[in-house]
Every structure is written in C-alpha cells, then in structure tokens.
Coordinates of C-alpha atoms and ligand atoms in Angstrom, one line a residue:
X1 CA 8.0 29.0 -8.6
X2 CA 8.8 28.3 -4.7
X3 CA 10.4 24.8 -3.9
X4 CA 7.4 22.9 -3.3
X5 CA 7.4 20.1 -0.9
X6 CA 4.6 16.9 0.0
X7 CA 5.0 14.1 0.4
X8 CA 2.2 10.6 1.3
X9 CA 2.4 7.1 3.4
X10 CA 3.4 4.2 3.6
X11 CA -0.3 1.7 3.8
X12 CA -0.5 -2.6 5.4
X13 CA -4.0 -4.3 4.4
X14 CA -5.0 -5.2 7.5
X15 CA -7.9 -8.1 6.7
X16 CA -9.0 -8.6 2.1
X17 CA -5.7 -9.1 0.4
X18 CA -6.1 -10.5 -2.9
X19 CA -9.8 -11.1 -2.5
X20 CA -9.9 -7.5 -3.1
X21 CA -9.0 -8.1 -6.5
X22 CA -12.0 -10.0 -7.3
X23 CA -14.3 -7.5 -5.4
X24 CA -14.7 -9.4 -1.9
X25 CA -14.1 -6.7 1.1
X26 CA -10.7 -5.9 2.9
X27 CA -9.9 -3.7 6.0
X28 CA -6.4 -1.1 4.8
X29 CA -4.9 1.1 7.3
X30 CA -2.9 4.0 6.4
X31 CA 0.9 4.6 8.7
X32 CA 1.4 8.1 8.3
X33 CA 5.1 7.7 10.3
X34 CA 6.7 5.9 6.8
X35 CA 5.9 8.1 4.0
X36 CA 7.6 9.0 0.7
X37 CA 8.9 12.8 0.1
X38 CA 9.1 15.0 -3.1
X39 CA 10.3 18.5 -3.6
X40 CA 9.3 20.0 -6.6
X41 CA 11.7 23.0 -7.8
X42 CA 11.8 24.7 -10.5
X43 CA 14.0 24.2 -13.9
X44 CA 16.3 26.8 -14.0
X45 CA 18.7 26.6 -16.9
X46 CA 17.1 23.3 -18.4
X47 CA 15.5 23.6 -21.8
X48 CA 11.7 24.8 -21.6
X49 CA 9.7 21.4 -21.1
X50 CA 12.1 18.9 -19.5
X51 CA 11.6 17.2 -16.7
X52 CA 14.9 15.8 -14.4
X53 CA 14.1 13.5 -12.1
X54 CA 15.8 11.5 -9.5
X55 CA 14.7 9.0 -6.9
X56 CA 17.4 7.4 -5.2
X57 CA 14.8 4.7 -3.3
X58 CA 14.7 3.6 -7.0
X59 CA 18.6 4.4 -8.5
X60 CA 16.1 6.1 -10.7
X61 CA 18.7 9.7 -12.1
X62 CA 17.4 10.1 -15.5
X63 CA 14.8 13.5 -17.6
X64 CA 11.4 12.3 -18.0
X65 CA 12.3 12.0 -22.5
X66 CA 14.4 8.7 -21.2
X67 CA 10.9 6.8 -19.3
X68 CA 9.5 4.5 -21.1
X69 CA 5.6 6.5 -21.5
X70 CA 3.9 3.1 -19.7
X71 CA 6.4 4.0 -16.5
X72 CA 4.4 4.7 -13.6
X73 CA 5.7 7.7 -12.6
X74 CA 6.1 9.0 -16.5
X75 CA 2.5 8.1 -16.1
X76 CA 1.6 10.3 -12.6
X77 CA 2.8 12.7 -13.5
X78 CA 1.1 12.7 -17.5
X79 CA -2.1 12.0 -15.3
X80 CA -1.7 15.3 -13.1
X81 CA -1.4 17.5 -15.7
X82 CA -4.2 16.0 -17.5
X83 CA -6.2 15.8 -14.2
X84 CA -5.1 20.3 -15.2
X85 CA -6.3 20.5 -18.6
X86 CA -2.3 21.4 -19.0
X87 CA -1.1 20.4 -22.6
X88 CA 2.3 21.4 -22.7
X89 CA 4.8 20.5 -20.3
X90 CA 6.3 21.8 -16.9
X91 CA 10.2 22.0 -16.3
X92 CA 10.9 20.5 -13.2
X93 CA 13.1 19.2 -11.0
X94 CA 10.7 16.4 -8.9
X95 CA 13.7 14.4 -6.4
X96 CA 11.7 11.8 -4.5
X97 CA 13.0 9.6 -1.4
X98 CA 11.6 7.2 1.4
X99 CA 11.6 5.6 4.4
X100 CA 10.3 2.9 4.3
X101 CA 11.0 -0.1 1.1
X102 CA 9.3 0.2 -1.4
X103 CA 8.5 -3.2 -3.4
X104 CA 7.7 -4.5 0.1
X105 CA 3.7 -4.5 -0.5
X106 CA 3.5 -1.4 1.3
X107 CA 2.4 0.9 -1.1
X108 CA 5.0 2.5 -2.3
X109 CA 4.3 2.6 -6.1
X110 CA 0.6 4.0 -4.5
X111 CA 2.1 6.3 -2.3
X112 CA 4.6 7.7 -5.1
X113 CA 1.8 8.4 -7.6
X114 CA -0.3 10.3 -4.8
X115 CA 2.4 12.3 -4.0
X116 CA 4.1 13.7 -7.6
X117 CA -0.3 14.3 -7.9
X118 CA -0.2 15.5 -4.8
X119 CA 3.0 18.1 -5.7
X120 CA 3.3 18.5 -9.1
X121 CA -0.2 20.0 -8.4
X122 CA 0.7 22.1 -5.9
X123 CA 3.7 23.0 -7.8
X124 CA 1.9 24.1 -10.7
X125 CA -1.0 26.6 -8.8
X126 CA -3.7 24.2 -8.1
X127 CA -3.7 21.6 -5.7
X128 CA -5.7 18.7 -6.8
X129 CA -8.4 17.8 -4.2
X130 CA -8.2 13.9 -2.4
X131 CA -11.3 12.2 -5.2
X132 CA -8.2 14.5 -8.0
X133 CA -4.8 12.5 -7.0
X134 CA -6.9 9.3 -6.3
X135 CA -7.7 9.2 -10.2
X136 CA -4.2 9.9 -10.9
X137 CA -3.1 7.9 -8.6
X138 CA -5.3 4.6 -9.8
X139 CA -4.3 5.2 -13.2
X140 CA -0.6 4.6 -12.5
X141 CA -1.5 1.7 -10.2
X142 CA -2.9 0.8 -13.7
X143 CA 0.6 0.9 -15.2
X144 CA 2.5 -0.6 -12.3
X145 CA 0.5 -3.4 -11.0
X146 CA -2.2 -4.0 -13.8
X147 CA -5.3 -5.5 -12.2
X148 CA -4.9 -2.9 -9.6
X149 CA -8.2 -3.0 -7.6
X150 CA -7.7 0.5 -6.1
X151 CA -7.3 -0.2 -2.6
X152 CA -3.4 1.7 -1.9
X153 CA -4.0 4.2 -4.0
X154 CA -7.7 4.4 -2.3
X155 CA -5.5 4.1 1.5
X156 CA -2.4 6.2 1.0
X157 CA -4.6 9.2 -0.7
X158 CA -7.7 9.7 2.6
X159 CA -4.7 8.7 4.8
X160 CA -7.9 6.9 7.7
X161 CA -8.6 3.8 8.0
X162 CA -10.9 2.1 5.3
X163 CA -13.2 -0.6 4.9
X164 CA -12.9 -1.4 0.6
X165 CA -14.5 -2.9 -1.8
X166 CA -14.1 -2.7 -5.6
X167 CA -17.3 -1.8 -7.4
X168 CA -18.2 -0.1 -3.8
X169 CA -17.7 3.1 -2.5
X170 CA -14.5 3.2 0.2
X171 CA -15.9 3.2 3.5
X172 CA -13.7 5.2 6.6
X173 CA -13.1 2.8 9.6
X174 CA -13.3 4.4 13.5
X175 CA -11.1 1.6 15.5
X176 CA -12.7 1.6 18.8
X177 CA -9.5 1.7 20.4
X178 CA -6.2 2.1 20.0
X179 CA -4.1 -0.5 18.3
X180 CA -0.3 -1.4 18.3
X181 CA 1.3 -3.0 15.2
X182 CA 4.9 -3.7 13.7
X183 CA 5.6 -4.3 10.7
X184 CA 8.6 -6.8 9.3
X185 CA 10.2 -6.5 6.2
X186 CA 11.0 -10.4 5.0
X187 CA 13.9 -8.1 2.9
X188 CA 12.4 -9.6 -0.6
X189 CA 10.9 -8.2 -3.2
X190 CA 8.0 -9.3 -5.1
X191 CA 5.6 -7.8 -7.9
X192 CA 2.6 -7.3 -6.8
X193 CA 1.8 -7.4 -10.0
X194 CA 3.4 -11.6 -10.8
X195 CA 1.3 -12.3 -8.1
X196 CA -2.0 -11.2 -9.0
X197 CA -1.5 -12.4 -12.9
X198 CA -0.4 -16.0 -11.2
X199 CA -3.6 -15.9 -8.7
X200 CA -5.7 -15.3 -12.0
X201 CA -4.3 -17.3 -14.1
X202 CA -5.1 -20.2 -11.4
X203 CA -8.3 -19.3 -10.4
X204 CA -9.6 -20.2 -13.9
X205 CA -7.9 -23.7 -13.4
X206 CA -9.3 -24.3 -9.7
X207 CA -12.7 -22.9 -8.1
X208 CA -11.9 -24.1 -5.3
X209 CA -9.5 -20.3 -5.2
X210 CA -13.0 -18.7 -5.8
X211 CA -14.4 -20.3 -2.6
X212 CA -11.0 -19.3 -0.5
X213 CA -11.8 -15.6 -2.2
X214 CA -14.8 -15.8 -0.8
X215 CA -13.9 -16.9 3.0
X216 CA -11.1 -14.1 3.4
X217 CA -14.0 -11.4 2.4
X218 CA -16.4 -13.3 4.9
X219 CA -12.3 -12.6 8.0
X220 CA -12.5 -8.8 6.4
X221 CA -16.1 -8.5 7.3
X222 CA -16.2 -10.1 10.2
X223 CA -12.6 -7.8 11.2
X224 CA -14.9 -5.1 10.8
X225 CA -16.9 -4.7 13.8
X226 CA -14.0 -6.5 15.7
X227 CA -11.2 -3.5 14.4
X228 CA -14.8 -0.6 14.9
X229 CA -15.7 -2.7 18.6
X230 CA -12.1 -2.8 19.6
X231 CA -11.7 -6.4 20.0
X232 CA -8.2 -6.7 20.3
X233 CA -8.3 -11.1 20.9
X234 CA -10.6 -11.2 18.1
X235 CA -8.7 -8.8 15.7
X236 CA -6.0 -11.3 16.1
X237 CA -8.1 -14.2 15.3
X238 CA -8.9 -12.9 12.2
X239 CA -5.6 -12.0 10.8
X240 CA -4.7 -16.1 11.5
X241 CA -7.0 -17.6 10.0
X242 CA -6.5 -14.8 7.0
X243 CA -3.2 -15.6 7.1
X244 CA -4.3 -19.0 6.8
X245 CA -6.5 -18.8 3.9
X246 CA -3.5 -17.0 1.9
X247 CA -1.3 -19.9 2.8
X248 CA -4.2 -21.7 0.9
X249 CA -3.9 -19.2 -2.2
X250 CA 0.3 -20.6 -1.7
X251 CA 1.0 -16.7 -2.1
X252 CA 2.9 -16.7 1.1
X253 CA 6.8 -17.7 2.1
X254 CA 9.6 -19.8 3.8
X255 CA 10.8 -16.8 4.7
X256 CA 7.3 -14.7 5.4
X257 CA 5.9 -18.2 7.2
X258 CA 9.5 -17.9 10.3
X259 CA 8.6 -14.2 10.6
X260 CA 4.6 -14.5 11.4
X261 CA 5.9 -17.8 13.7
X262 CA 8.0 -15.2 15.4
X263 CA 5.7 -12.5 15.9
X264 CA 3.1 -15.2 17.6
X265 CA 5.8 -17.6 19.9
X266 CA 6.3 -13.7 20.7
X267 CA 2.6 -12.7 22.4
X268 CA 1.8 -11.1 19.3
X269 CA -2.2 -11.3 19.5
X270 CA -2.2 -11.6 15.3
X271 CA 0.4 -12.1 12.8
X272 CA -0.2 -12.0 8.6
X273 CA 1.6 -11.2 5.4
X274 CA 1.0 -8.0 3.8
X275 CA 0.5 -7.0 0.5
X276 CA 1.5 -9.0 -2.8
X277 CA 2.8 -11.5 -0.3
X278 CA 5.4 -14.4 -2.1
X279 CA 8.1 -11.6 0.2
X280 CA 8.2 -8.2 1.1
X281 CA 6.6 -8.1 5.6
X282 CA 4.4 -9.3 7.6
X283 CA 1.9 -7.0 10.0
X284 CA 1.9 -7.9 13.6
X285 CA -0.9 -7.0 16.2
X286 CA 0.9 -6.3 19.1
X287 CA -0.3 -5.6 23.1
X288 CA 3.0 -3.1 23.3
X289 CA 4.3 -4.9 26.6
X290 CA 4.9 -7.6 24.6
X291 CA 6.0 -4.8 22.2
X292 CA 10.7 -5.5 22.6
X293 CA 10.0 -8.6 22.8
X294 CA 7.9 -9.0 19.5
X295 CA 11.0 -7.0 18.0
X296 CA 13.7 -9.3 19.7
X297 CA 12.3 -12.4 18.2
X298 CA 11.8 -10.9 15.0
X299 CA 14.9 -9.8 14.3
X300 CA 16.3 -13.3 15.6
X301 CA 14.1 -14.8 12.9
X302 CA 16.0 -12.4 9.9
X303 CA 13.0 -8.9 10.4
X304 CA 15.6 -6.9 7.8
X305 CA 13.3 -4.0 8.6
X306 CA 11.1 -3.5 11.5
X307 CA 8.6 -0.4 11.9
X308 CA 6.2 0.2 14.2
X309 CA 3.0 1.9 14.0
X310 CA -0.4 2.7 15.6
X311 CA -4.2 3.5 14.5
X312 CA -7.4 4.5 17.5
X313 CA -10.1 6.4 16.8
X314 CA -8.1 9.8 15.5
X315 CA -6.7 8.2 13.0
X316 CA -10.1 8.3 11.2
X317 CA -10.3 12.1 11.3
Ligands
MEV1 C1 -1.6 -5.1 -2.6 O1 -2.0 -3.7 -1.2 C2 -2.8 -5.3 -2.9 C3 -2.9 -7.0 -3.1 O2 -4.5 -7.3 -3.4 C4 -4.2 -6.0 -5.0 C5 -4.6 -5.1 -5.3 O3 -6.1 -5.2 -4.6 O4 -4.7 -4.5 -5.8 C6 -2.1 -8.1 -3.4

C-alpha cells in the first residue's frame, strides 16, 4: 500500500459563534492556506492491528491502544472504520502536522478529524465523500467539544463559505467581491468546550443571554446580505456589532480587545474574536492597501502570529 497524503483547511467564524450553538445562524469561512496534513503509511514490522500516531503539534507520540477511547483522534479513526463497515483494526502509521495553531479557535480539532477521515478511508481504498467525512468529524467534535453546533466540521469538510443553522442544511454562500482578512493570535489557548459550557450555565440563570444570542443571529442574517452583495463597509460594521454582543456574553478578554483595538485603529474595517473566545484569535476585515500598517499594529499590540487570507466569489466553487 502506498503512502497516502491528505489534508484539511482551518476555518474562521465571520459572524455568529456561540449563538450558533442555540440554533441561530452563523457564517463560517474556510482558510485554505492554513492546513492540517496527514501521511498514512502501512505499518510494516508492527504487530497486526497496531496504529502508531504522531502529532508533534499536540506533543503526541503514541499508539492508538494507549489513547483513551474518547480521545478525538481515537474517535475519528473508529468513526472512519465504522463508516466503511470495517471491524478489524488495520495496521498503519499516522503522522499529522499543522501550519496553524491548534486550540486557537481556528477549527484545529475538526481539521484533524477531517484529515483522518479523508486519509484513512483513502488508505483503505474507499475514499469517503464529503457528507461521510463530515459525519465522522462531527462524532469526533462531540467528544472534543461536548455540544458542538457542527459548523466547524461542516465548513472544513466543504472548504467553502457557509451560512449555517444547526437545524437546517448548510447553504454555500458566494462572496460578492474579494474580501481580505487578517487573523491574529493572542497566543492564549482556551478550550471551546469550557466557554460553551459556561454560557450554557449562564443561559439557564439569566434570560438576557438568550436575547443576546438572538441579536447575534440577526447580525449574521444581515451579514449574509453584506457578504453576498460585496458590501465591505457594512460587513465591517456588522463584525464590530457582533464583537460588542460577544463582549456582553463575556467571552472576550483583554488580550483579544487589545488586538481588535489595534487592528481598528490602524484602519481595519471591522474586527472581532473568532471561535470560542477568551483567548485564541481575532479576525479583522481589511483593505489590502492598509495591510502592512495593520499587521504592524497587531504585532506591536502583542499578536503572537498573524495570518492573511482572502475569500472571493471563486471560494464558493
Ligand atoms: C466554534 O468554532 C464555534 C462555537 O460557536 C462552538 C460551536 O458552534 O460548536 C463557539
């Protein structure tokens, strides 16, 4: 059997994180230049059924039997085998690498799951289609995040911009123009599961939380129009509005606010946290001519990493 390469992109949430858990709409974008990549090789010389897993980005160098069965990587492998109807564990070596930070709100756990589903199914001679890959990744996300909306695995397995509601089929949305974005990392890693769990508790205690979730959903609805009609200014304003609402949910942080403030002062059209929050990354919508100035301001404000990406009409193809 040959060495099988596979990969999956990162993602950002343009509008609507957290509210999307409560069936409000959100918009998510793929980041195709940021990827998790896998190589899968036959396990020559290993005991039958042995799976060696190396993930330097997670400091993981182990065999599958030593991982807890609920570990998202173990779930991704098992769910892929279940999807293929394979009951005996194949013997292989899996190596995963990433060129973006994991645990930073960029969809690392879903990208790992999608990469495994794609790579392992190809290695076994039956490449899974997008819907099956998505289902595998959702199972893995459930063990990583507890109550995921499914937006991360869906945008990553499609690698297209989506308008997403938990109880509806996702819609691929076509950008009305080329949009340029910067992602800046606070360097603070937070578990999305913990932030989602905190909000679930607060929502029970405080009826205001559900109202804010609904307002975020309205911002996403308006954002869809701004995105598809190519209204740069309006989209920036909506990102800022979304950030104010996320502040009210108390999922922001000083480090995130510093980066958002730096981006906006240097001319970003809008900026907000992206993903679970309380750490991780911000997303800024920019005009290309201001890119250097904004990158400089973000570095000066303490950004640990900065990534640029674009979304245009062709991203929906
Ligand atoms: C994570 O990318 C987005 C959250 O809304 C969680 C989820 O939708 O599962 C915070």
